[in-house]
GROMACS .gro file of C-alpha atoms in nm:
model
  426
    1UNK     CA    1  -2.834  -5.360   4.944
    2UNK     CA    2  -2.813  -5.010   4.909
    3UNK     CA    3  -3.124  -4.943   5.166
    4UNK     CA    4  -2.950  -5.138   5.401
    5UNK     CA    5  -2.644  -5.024   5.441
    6UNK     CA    6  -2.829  -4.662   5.417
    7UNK     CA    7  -3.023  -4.774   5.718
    8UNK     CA    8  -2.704  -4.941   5.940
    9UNK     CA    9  -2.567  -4.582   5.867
   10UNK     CA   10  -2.853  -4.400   6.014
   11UNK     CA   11  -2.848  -4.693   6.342
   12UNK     CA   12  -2.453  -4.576   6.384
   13UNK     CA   13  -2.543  -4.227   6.437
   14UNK     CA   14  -2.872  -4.243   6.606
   15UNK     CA   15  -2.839  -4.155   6.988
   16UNK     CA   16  -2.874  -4.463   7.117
   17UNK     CA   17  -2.562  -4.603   7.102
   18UNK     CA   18  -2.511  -4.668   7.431
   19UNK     CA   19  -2.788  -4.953   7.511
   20UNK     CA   20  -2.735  -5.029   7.863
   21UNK     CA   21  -2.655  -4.828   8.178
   22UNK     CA   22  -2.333  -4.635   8.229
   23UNK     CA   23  -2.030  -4.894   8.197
   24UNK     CA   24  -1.774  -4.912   8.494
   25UNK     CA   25  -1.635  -4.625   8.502
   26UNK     CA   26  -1.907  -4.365   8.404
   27UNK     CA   27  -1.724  -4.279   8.080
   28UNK     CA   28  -1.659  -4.460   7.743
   29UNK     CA   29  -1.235  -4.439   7.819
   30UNK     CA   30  -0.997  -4.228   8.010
   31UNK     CA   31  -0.690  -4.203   7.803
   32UNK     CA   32  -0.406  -4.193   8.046
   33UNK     CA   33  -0.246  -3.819   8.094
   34UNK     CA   34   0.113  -3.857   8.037
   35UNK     CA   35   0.216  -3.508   8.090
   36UNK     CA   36   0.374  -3.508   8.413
   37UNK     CA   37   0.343  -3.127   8.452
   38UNK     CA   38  -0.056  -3.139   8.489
   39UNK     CA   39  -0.260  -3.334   8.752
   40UNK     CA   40  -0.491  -3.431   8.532
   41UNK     CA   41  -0.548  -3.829   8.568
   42UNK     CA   42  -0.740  -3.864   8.172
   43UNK     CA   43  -0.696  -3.655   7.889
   44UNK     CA   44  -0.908  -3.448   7.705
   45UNK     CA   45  -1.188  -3.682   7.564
   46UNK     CA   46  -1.195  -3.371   7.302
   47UNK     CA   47  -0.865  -3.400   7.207
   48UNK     CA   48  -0.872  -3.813   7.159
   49UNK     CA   49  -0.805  -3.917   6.825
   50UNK     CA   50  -0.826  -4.283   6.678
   51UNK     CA   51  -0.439  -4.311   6.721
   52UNK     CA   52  -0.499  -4.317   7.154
   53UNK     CA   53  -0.692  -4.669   7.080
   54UNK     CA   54  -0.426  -4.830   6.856
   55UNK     CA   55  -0.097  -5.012   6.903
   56UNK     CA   56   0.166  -5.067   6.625
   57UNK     CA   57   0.458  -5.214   6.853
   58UNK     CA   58   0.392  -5.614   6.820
   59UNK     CA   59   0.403  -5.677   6.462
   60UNK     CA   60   0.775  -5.825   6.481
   61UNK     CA   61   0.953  -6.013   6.805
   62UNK     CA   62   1.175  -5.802   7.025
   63UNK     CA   63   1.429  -5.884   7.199
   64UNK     CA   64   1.549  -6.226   7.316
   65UNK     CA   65   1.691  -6.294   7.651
   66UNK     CA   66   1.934  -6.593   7.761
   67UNK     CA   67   1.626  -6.829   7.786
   68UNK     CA   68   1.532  -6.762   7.461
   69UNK     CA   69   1.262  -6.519   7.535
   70UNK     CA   70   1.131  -6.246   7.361
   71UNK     CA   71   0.835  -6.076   7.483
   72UNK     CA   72   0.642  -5.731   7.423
   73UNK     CA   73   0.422  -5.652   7.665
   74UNK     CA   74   0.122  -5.412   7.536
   75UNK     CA   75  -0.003  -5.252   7.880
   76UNK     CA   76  -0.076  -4.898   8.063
   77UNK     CA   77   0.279  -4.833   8.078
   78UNK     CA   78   0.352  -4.818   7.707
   79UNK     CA   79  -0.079  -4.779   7.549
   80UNK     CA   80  -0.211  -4.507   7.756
   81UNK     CA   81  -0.555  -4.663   7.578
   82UNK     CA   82  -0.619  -4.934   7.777
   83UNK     CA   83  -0.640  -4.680   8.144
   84UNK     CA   84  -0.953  -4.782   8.320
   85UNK     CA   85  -1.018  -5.044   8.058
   86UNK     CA   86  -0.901  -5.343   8.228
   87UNK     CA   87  -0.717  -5.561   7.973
   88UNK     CA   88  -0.415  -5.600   7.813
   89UNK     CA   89  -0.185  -5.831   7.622
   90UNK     CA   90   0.140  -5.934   7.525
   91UNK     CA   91   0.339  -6.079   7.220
   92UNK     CA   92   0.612  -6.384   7.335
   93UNK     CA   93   0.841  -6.527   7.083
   94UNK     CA   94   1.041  -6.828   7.158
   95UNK     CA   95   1.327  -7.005   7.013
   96UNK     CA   96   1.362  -7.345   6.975
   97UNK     CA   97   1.394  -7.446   7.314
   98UNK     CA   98   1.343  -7.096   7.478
   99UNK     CA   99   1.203  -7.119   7.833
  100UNK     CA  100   0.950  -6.847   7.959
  101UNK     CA  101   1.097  -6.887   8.363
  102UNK     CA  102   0.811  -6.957   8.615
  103UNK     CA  103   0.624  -6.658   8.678
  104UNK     CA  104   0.293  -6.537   8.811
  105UNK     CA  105   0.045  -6.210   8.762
  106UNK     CA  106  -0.082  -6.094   9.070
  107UNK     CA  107  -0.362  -5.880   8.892
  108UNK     CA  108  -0.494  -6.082   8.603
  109UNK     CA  109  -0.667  -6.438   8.496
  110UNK     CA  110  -0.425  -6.519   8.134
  111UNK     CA  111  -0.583  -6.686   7.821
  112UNK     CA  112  -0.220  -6.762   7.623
  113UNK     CA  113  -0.303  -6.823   7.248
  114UNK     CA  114  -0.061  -7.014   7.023
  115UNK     CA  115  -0.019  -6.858   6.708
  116UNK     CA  116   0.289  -7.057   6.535
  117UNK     CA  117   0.511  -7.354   6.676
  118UNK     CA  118   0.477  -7.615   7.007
  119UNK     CA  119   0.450  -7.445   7.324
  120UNK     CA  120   0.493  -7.695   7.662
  121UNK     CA  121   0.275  -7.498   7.878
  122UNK     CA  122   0.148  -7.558   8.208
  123UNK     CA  123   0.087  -7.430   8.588
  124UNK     CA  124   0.065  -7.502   8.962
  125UNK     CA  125  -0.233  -7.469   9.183
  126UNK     CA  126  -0.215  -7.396   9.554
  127UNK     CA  127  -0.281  -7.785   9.633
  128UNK     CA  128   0.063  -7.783   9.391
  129UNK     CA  129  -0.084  -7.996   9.119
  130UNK     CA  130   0.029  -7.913   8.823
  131UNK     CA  131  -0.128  -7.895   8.542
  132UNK     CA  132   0.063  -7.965   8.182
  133UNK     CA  133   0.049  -8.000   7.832
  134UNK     CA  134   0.191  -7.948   7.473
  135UNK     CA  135  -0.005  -7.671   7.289
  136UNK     CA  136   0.030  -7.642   6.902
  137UNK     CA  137  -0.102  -7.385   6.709
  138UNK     CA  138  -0.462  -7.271   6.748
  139UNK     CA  139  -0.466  -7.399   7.075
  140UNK     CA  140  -0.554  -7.169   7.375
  141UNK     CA  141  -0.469  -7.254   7.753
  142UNK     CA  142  -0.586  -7.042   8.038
  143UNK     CA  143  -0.361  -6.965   8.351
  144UNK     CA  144  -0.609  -6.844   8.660
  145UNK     CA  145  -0.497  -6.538   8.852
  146UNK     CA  146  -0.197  -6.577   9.058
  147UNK     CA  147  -0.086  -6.913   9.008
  148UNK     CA  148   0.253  -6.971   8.905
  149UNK     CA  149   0.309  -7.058   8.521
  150UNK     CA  150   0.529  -7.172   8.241
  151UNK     CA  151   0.620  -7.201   7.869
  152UNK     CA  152   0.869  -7.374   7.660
  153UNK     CA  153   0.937  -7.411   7.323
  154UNK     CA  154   0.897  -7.774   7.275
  155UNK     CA  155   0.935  -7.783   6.879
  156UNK     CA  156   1.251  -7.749   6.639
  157UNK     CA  157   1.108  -7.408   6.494
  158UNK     CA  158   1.067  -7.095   6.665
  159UNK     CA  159   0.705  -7.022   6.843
  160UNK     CA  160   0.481  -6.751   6.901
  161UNK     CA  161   0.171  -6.690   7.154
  162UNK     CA  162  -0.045  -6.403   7.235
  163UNK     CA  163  -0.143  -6.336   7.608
  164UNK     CA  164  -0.426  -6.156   7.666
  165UNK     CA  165  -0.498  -6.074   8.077
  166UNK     CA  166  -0.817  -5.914   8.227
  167UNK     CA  167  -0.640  -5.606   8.357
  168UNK     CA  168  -0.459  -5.327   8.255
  169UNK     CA  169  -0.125  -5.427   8.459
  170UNK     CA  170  -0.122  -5.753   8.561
  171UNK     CA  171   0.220  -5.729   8.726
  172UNK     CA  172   0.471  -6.009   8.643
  173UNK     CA  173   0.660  -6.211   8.931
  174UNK     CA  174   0.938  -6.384   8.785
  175UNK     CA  175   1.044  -6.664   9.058
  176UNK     CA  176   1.428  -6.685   9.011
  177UNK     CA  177   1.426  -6.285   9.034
  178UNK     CA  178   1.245  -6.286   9.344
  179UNK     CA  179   1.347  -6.562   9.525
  180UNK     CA  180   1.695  -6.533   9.466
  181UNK     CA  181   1.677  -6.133   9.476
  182UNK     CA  182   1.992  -5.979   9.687
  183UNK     CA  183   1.674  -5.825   9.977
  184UNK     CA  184   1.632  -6.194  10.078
  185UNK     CA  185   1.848  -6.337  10.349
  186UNK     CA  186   2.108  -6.586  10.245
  187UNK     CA  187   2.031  -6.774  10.531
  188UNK     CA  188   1.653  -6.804  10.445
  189UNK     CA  189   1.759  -6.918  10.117
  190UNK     CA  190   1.996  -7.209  10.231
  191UNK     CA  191   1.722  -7.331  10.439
  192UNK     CA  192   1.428  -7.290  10.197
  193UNK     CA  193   1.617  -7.445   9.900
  194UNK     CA  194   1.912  -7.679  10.020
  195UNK     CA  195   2.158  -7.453   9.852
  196UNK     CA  196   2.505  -7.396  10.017
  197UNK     CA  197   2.598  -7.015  10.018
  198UNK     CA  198   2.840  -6.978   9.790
  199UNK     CA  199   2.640  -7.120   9.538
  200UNK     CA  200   2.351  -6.843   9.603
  201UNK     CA  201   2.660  -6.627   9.585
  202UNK     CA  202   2.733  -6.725   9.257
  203UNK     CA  203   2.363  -6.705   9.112
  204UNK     CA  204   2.358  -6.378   9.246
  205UNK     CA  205   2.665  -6.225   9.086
  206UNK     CA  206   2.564  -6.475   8.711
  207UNK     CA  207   2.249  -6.421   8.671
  208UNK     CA  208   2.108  -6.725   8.466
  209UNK     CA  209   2.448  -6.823   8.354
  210UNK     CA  210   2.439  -7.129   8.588
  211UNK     CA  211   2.181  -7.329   8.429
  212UNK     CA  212   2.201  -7.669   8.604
  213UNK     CA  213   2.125  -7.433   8.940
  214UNK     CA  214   1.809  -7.265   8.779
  215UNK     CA  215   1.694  -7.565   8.665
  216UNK     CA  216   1.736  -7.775   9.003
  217UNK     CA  217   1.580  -7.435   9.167
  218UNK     CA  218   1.283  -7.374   8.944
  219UNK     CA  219   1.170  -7.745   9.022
  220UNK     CA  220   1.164  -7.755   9.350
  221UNK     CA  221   0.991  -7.392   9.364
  222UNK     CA  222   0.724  -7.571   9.086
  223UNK     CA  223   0.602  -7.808   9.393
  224UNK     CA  224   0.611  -7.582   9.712
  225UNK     CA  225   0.328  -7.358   9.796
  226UNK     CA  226   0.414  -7.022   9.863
  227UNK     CA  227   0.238  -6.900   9.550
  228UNK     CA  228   0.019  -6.633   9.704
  229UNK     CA  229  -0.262  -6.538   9.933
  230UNK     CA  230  -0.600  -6.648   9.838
  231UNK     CA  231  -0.694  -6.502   9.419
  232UNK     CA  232  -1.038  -6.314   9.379
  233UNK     CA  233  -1.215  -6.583   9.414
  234UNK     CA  234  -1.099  -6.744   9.704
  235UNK     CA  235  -1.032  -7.110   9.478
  236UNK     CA  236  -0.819  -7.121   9.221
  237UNK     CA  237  -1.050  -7.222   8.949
  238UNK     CA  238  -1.413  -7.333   8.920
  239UNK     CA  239  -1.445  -7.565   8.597
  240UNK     CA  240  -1.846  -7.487   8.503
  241UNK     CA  241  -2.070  -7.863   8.565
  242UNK     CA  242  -2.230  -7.911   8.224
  243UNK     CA  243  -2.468  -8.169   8.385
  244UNK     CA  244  -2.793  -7.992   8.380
  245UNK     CA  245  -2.866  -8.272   8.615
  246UNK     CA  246  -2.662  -8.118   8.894
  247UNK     CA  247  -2.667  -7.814   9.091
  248UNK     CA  248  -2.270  -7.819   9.158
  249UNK     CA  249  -2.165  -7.486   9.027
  250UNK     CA  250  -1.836  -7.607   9.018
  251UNK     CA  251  -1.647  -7.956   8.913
  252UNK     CA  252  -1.521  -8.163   9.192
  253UNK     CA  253  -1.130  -8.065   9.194
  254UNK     CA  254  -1.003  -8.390   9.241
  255UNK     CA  255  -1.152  -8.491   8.899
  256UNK     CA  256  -1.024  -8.177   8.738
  257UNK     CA  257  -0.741  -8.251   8.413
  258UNK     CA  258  -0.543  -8.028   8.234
  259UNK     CA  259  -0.773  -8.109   7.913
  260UNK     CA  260  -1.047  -7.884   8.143
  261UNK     CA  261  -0.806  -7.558   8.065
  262UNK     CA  262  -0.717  -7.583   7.682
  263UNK     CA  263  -0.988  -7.550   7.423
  264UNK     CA  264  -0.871  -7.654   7.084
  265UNK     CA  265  -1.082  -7.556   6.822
  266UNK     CA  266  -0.908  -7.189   6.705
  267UNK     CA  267  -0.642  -7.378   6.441
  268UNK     CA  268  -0.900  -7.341   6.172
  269UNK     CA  269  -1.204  -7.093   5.986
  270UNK     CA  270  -1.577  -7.151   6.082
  271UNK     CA  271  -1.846  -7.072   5.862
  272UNK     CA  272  -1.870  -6.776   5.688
  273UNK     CA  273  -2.146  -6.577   5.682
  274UNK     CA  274  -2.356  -6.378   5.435
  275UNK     CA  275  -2.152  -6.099   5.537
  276UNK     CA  276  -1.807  -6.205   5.498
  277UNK     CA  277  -1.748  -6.305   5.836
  278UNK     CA  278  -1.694  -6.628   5.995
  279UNK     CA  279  -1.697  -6.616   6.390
  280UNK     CA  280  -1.582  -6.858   6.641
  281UNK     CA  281  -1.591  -6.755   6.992
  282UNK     CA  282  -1.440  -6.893   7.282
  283UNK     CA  283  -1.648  -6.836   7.618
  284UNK     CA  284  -1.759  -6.987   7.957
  285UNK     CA  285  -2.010  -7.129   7.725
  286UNK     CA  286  -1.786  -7.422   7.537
  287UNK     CA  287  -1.471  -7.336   7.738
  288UNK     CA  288  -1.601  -7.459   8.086
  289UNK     CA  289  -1.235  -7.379   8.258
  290UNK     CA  290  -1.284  -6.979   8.150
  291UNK     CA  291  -1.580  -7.006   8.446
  292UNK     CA  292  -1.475  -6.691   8.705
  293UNK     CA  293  -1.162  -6.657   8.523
  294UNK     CA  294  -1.313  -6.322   8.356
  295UNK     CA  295  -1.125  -6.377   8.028
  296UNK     CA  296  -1.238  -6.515   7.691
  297UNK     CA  297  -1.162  -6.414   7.297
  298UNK     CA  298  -1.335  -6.507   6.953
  299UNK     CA  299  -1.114  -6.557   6.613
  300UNK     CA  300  -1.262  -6.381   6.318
  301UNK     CA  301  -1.197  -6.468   5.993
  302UNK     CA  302  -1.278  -6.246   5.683
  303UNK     CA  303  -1.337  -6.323   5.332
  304UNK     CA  304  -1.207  -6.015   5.096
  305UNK     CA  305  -1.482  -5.724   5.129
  306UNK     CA  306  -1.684  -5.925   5.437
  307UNK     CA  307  -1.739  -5.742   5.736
  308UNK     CA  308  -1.915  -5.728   6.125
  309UNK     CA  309  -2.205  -5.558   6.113
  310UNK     CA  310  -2.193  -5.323   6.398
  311UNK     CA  311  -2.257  -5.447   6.765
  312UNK     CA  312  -2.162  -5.394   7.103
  313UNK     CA  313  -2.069  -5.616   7.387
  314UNK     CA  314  -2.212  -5.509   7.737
  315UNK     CA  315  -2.050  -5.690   7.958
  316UNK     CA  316  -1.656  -5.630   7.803
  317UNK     CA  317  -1.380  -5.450   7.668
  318UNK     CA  318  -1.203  -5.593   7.297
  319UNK     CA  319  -0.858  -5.582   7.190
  320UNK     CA  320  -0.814  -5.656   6.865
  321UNK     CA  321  -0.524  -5.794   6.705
  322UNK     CA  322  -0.471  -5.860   6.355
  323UNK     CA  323  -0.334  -6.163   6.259
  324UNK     CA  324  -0.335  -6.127   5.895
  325UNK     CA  325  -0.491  -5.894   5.658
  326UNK     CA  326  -0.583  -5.539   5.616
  327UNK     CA  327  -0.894  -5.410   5.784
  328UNK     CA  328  -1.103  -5.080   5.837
  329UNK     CA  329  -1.199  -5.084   6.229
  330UNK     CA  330  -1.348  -4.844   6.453
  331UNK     CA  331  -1.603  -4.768   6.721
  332UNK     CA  332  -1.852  -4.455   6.824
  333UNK     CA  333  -1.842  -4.342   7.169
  334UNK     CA  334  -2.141  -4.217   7.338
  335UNK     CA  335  -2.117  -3.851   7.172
  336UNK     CA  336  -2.118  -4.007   6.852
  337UNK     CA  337  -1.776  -3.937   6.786
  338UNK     CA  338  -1.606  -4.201   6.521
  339UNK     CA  339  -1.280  -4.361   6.581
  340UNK     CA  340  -1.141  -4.581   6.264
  341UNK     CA  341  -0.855  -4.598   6.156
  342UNK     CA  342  -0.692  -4.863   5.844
  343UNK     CA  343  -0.522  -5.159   6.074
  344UNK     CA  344  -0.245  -5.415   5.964
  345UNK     CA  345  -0.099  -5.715   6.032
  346UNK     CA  346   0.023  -5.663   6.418
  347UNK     CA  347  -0.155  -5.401   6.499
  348UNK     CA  348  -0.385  -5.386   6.803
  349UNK     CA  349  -0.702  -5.151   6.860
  350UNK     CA  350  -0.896  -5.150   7.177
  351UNK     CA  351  -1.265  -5.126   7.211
  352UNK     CA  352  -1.404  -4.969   7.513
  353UNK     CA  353  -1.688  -5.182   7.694
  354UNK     CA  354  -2.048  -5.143   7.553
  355UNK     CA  355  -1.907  -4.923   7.205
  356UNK     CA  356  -2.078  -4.985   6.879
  357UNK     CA  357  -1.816  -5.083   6.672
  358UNK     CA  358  -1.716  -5.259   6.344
  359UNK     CA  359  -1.447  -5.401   6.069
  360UNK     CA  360  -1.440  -5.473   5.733
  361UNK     CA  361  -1.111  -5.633   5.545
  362UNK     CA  362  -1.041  -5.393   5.280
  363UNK     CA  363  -0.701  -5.604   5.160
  364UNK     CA  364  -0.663  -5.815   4.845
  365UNK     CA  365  -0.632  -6.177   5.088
  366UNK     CA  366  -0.886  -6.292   5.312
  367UNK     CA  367  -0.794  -6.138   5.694
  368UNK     CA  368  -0.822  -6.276   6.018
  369UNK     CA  369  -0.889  -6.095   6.373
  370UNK     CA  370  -0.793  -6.201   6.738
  371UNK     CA  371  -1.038  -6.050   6.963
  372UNK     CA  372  -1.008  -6.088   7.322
  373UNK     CA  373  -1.195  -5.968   7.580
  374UNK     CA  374  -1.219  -5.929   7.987
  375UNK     CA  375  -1.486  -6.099   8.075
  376UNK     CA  376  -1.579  -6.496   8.049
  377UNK     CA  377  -1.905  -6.439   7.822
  378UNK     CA  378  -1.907  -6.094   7.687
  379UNK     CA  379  -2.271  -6.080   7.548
  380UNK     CA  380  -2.299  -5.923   7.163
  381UNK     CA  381  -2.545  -5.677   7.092
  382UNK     CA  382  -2.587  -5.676   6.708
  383UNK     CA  383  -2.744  -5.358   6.642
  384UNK     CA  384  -2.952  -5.424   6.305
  385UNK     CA  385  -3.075  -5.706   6.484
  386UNK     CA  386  -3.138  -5.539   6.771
  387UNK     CA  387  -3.317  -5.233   6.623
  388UNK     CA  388  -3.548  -5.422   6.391
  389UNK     CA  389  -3.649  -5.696   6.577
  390UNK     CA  390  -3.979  -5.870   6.505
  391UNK     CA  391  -4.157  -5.752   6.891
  392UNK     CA  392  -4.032  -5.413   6.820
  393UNK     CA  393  -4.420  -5.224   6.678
  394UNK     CA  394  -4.329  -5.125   6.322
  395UNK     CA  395  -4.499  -4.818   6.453
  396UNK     CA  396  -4.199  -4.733   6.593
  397UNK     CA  397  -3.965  -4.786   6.307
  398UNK     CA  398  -4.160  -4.571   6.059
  399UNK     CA  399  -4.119  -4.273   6.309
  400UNK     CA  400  -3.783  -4.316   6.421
  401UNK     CA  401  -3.640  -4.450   6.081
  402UNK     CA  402  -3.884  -4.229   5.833
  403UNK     CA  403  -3.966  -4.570   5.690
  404UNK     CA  404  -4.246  -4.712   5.569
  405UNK     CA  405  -4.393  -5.073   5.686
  406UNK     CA  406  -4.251  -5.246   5.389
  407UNK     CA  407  -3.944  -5.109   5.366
  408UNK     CA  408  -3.935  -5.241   5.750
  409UNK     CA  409  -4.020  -5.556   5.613
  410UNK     CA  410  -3.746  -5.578   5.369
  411UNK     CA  411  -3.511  -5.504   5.625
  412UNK     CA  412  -3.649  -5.770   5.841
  413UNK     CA  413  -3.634  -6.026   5.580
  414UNK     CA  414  -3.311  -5.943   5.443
  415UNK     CA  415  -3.150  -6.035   5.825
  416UNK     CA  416  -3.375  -6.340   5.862
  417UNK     CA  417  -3.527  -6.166   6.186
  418UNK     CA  418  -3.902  -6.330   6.182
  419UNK     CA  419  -3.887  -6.615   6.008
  420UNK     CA  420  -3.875  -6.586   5.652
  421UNK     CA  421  -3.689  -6.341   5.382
  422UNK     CA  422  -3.800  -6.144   5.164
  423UNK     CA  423  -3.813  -6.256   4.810
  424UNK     CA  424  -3.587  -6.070   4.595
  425UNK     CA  425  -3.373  -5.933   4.905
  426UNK     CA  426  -3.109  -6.189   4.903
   0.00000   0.00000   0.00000
């Protein structure tokens, strides 16, 4: 043990941290400036400290609204972190019977993961099918970008879901606000809707007091179709064809369900690992409705003392969230400069795309991590794997490593690389 963990030290600050070419943008983050005074768009990558990348501000509800509401959104605005990142997230609590209004993102694909209670949850396409189903906890549902959406608390407890969206501000569009909002024309409004115009009037000047007339009003908005141009892609979704058989990169519509955008296998802990760690990740690769949605996430569970070896993924940015537990996280950027910090239950760290990084839970109770990331199959690069891999010349190793051929072998046998392990190494 005690070679190995000196040689995943010496892979952490080798100088090859960064694997593939330059991410995009051509730097490992760009911590948003917020002092107004100074033209400077990022701030001093010098002057970043592990507290930029970390988010404290979710680990209770805040406050609810007359629907029973209560969200937190975790974006640009309010983590300077995520600039140029393209992710971000948000924390919605729900009381029994709270309603999250229709509402769209113009900017960002949303994967919304139920973490306590019974969520109805559903959305309209452009064709205005709608698409609709009671989520329970564990369950994940994706919303594609654009498309109008909605939540409500279904159960006799209150609920709580984490949305993740692939971009930084994905802009909310709440449909009673806008529709109803005092730029629009009363006359449009009576025509649109059916509504006479004192009872616009009223809505106007009560807000959502008048329930019966937000009710009738977000219904019929549910089946019109003024959602929004065309999203990037031009079709609202493109469930992947898991017939090998075909060479349809995309499921008819017509036969596409609302089972094709939930995946529910999160609710419980996969295997765990000699490590510690038990992964189970959610991709375009057993979640066929992420496919051009450019979302996914993993749930990480973590026995007391286990912990992910250090790896990269090329092809995404992370935000972490900690669901439960106490863990040691961090990540090197590309001048070998550490970032780890001692994370909690609610906190959130962010790891820039292609960054080494790593956790182990350091608490007393096994821990358990939300990772979610902006694109639909991340890739992981896992770097002892990676760096002693068996048609790598052991050549090589002794002269970058300073170790000798059977100390490679060890190594190689501990992590199961070419086909047996070591005895003794277990």
């Amino acid at each position: 043990m005690a070679l190995m963990v000196a040689v995943l030290f010496a892979i952490l600050f080798q100088g090859y941290v960064s694997l593939a070419s330059d991410p995009d943008p051509v730097r490992d983050f760009c911590l948003a400036n917020t002092d107004s005074a100074t033209n400077i768009p990022c701030k001093n990558s010098s002057d970043a400290t592990v507290e930029d990348f970390i988010f404290s501000g979710i680990k209770s509800h805040g406050k609810f609204s007359e629907t029973g509401l209560a969200s937190i959104p975790v974006n640009v605005n309010n983590f300077p972190g995520l600039n140029t990142l393209g992710m971000s997230l948000v924390r919605a609590d729900f009381e029994a019977g709270g309603v999250n209004v229709p509402h769209f993102h113009p900017r960002a694909t949303e994967v919304a993961y139920v973490l306590e209670g019974k969520i109805y949850s559903g959305f309209v396409d452009t064709q205005n099918k709608v698409f609709a189903e009671v989520l329970e906890k564990g369950e994940v549902m994706v919303f594609p970008k654009g498309l109008v959406h909605f939540q409500m608390n279904v159960g006799d407890k209150p609920a709580t879901i984490v949305g993740s969206f692939n971009s930084e501000n994905p802009g909310s569009m709440k449909i009673p606000t806008a529709v109803l909002g005092c730029g629009i024309k009363e006359e449009l409004l009576e025509k649109a809707f059916g509504l006479k115009g004192k009872d616009i009037s009223k809505k106007k000047k009560t807000g959502l007091q008048t329930m019966a007339l937000m009710v009738r009003i977000l219904f019929v908005i549910l089946f019109i179709g003024f959602v929004a141009s065309d999203p990037d892609p031009v079709q609202d979704y493109c469930i992947a064809v898991t017939d090998s058989e075909t060479y349809i990169p995309c499921k008819n519509p017509s036969l596409v369900t609302v089972e094709d955008f939930i995946f529910s296998g999160l609710n419980s802990t996969g295997n765990f690992s000699e490590t510690g760690q038990a992964v189970l990740s959610v991709n375009v690769n057993n979640f066929p409705g992420l496919r051009t949605q450019g979302v996914s996430l993993a749930r990480a569970d973590f026995e007391v003392g286990g912990f992910a070896l250090p790896h990269a993924h090329p092809r995404a940015t992370e935000a972490v969230c900690v669901l439960e537990g106490t863990f040691y996280s961090g990540f090197l950027d590309s001048q070998q400069k550490v970032f780890a910090k001692v994370i909690e239950q609610g906190d959130v760290i962010v790891i820039p795309r292609g960054l080494v990084h790593f956790h182990k839970n350091i608490g007393e109770i096994q821990g358990t991590l939300l990772g979610i990331y902006n694109s639909e199959n991340p890739g992981k690069s896992m770097f002892p794997t990676a760096a002693f891999g068996c048609e790598v010349k052991e050549e090589l190793f002794e002269k970058v490593y300073g170790l000798s051929a059977e100390d490679i072998s060890k190594v190689r046998g501990k992590l199961h690389l070419c086909g047996k392990a070591e005895a003794g190494f277990n």
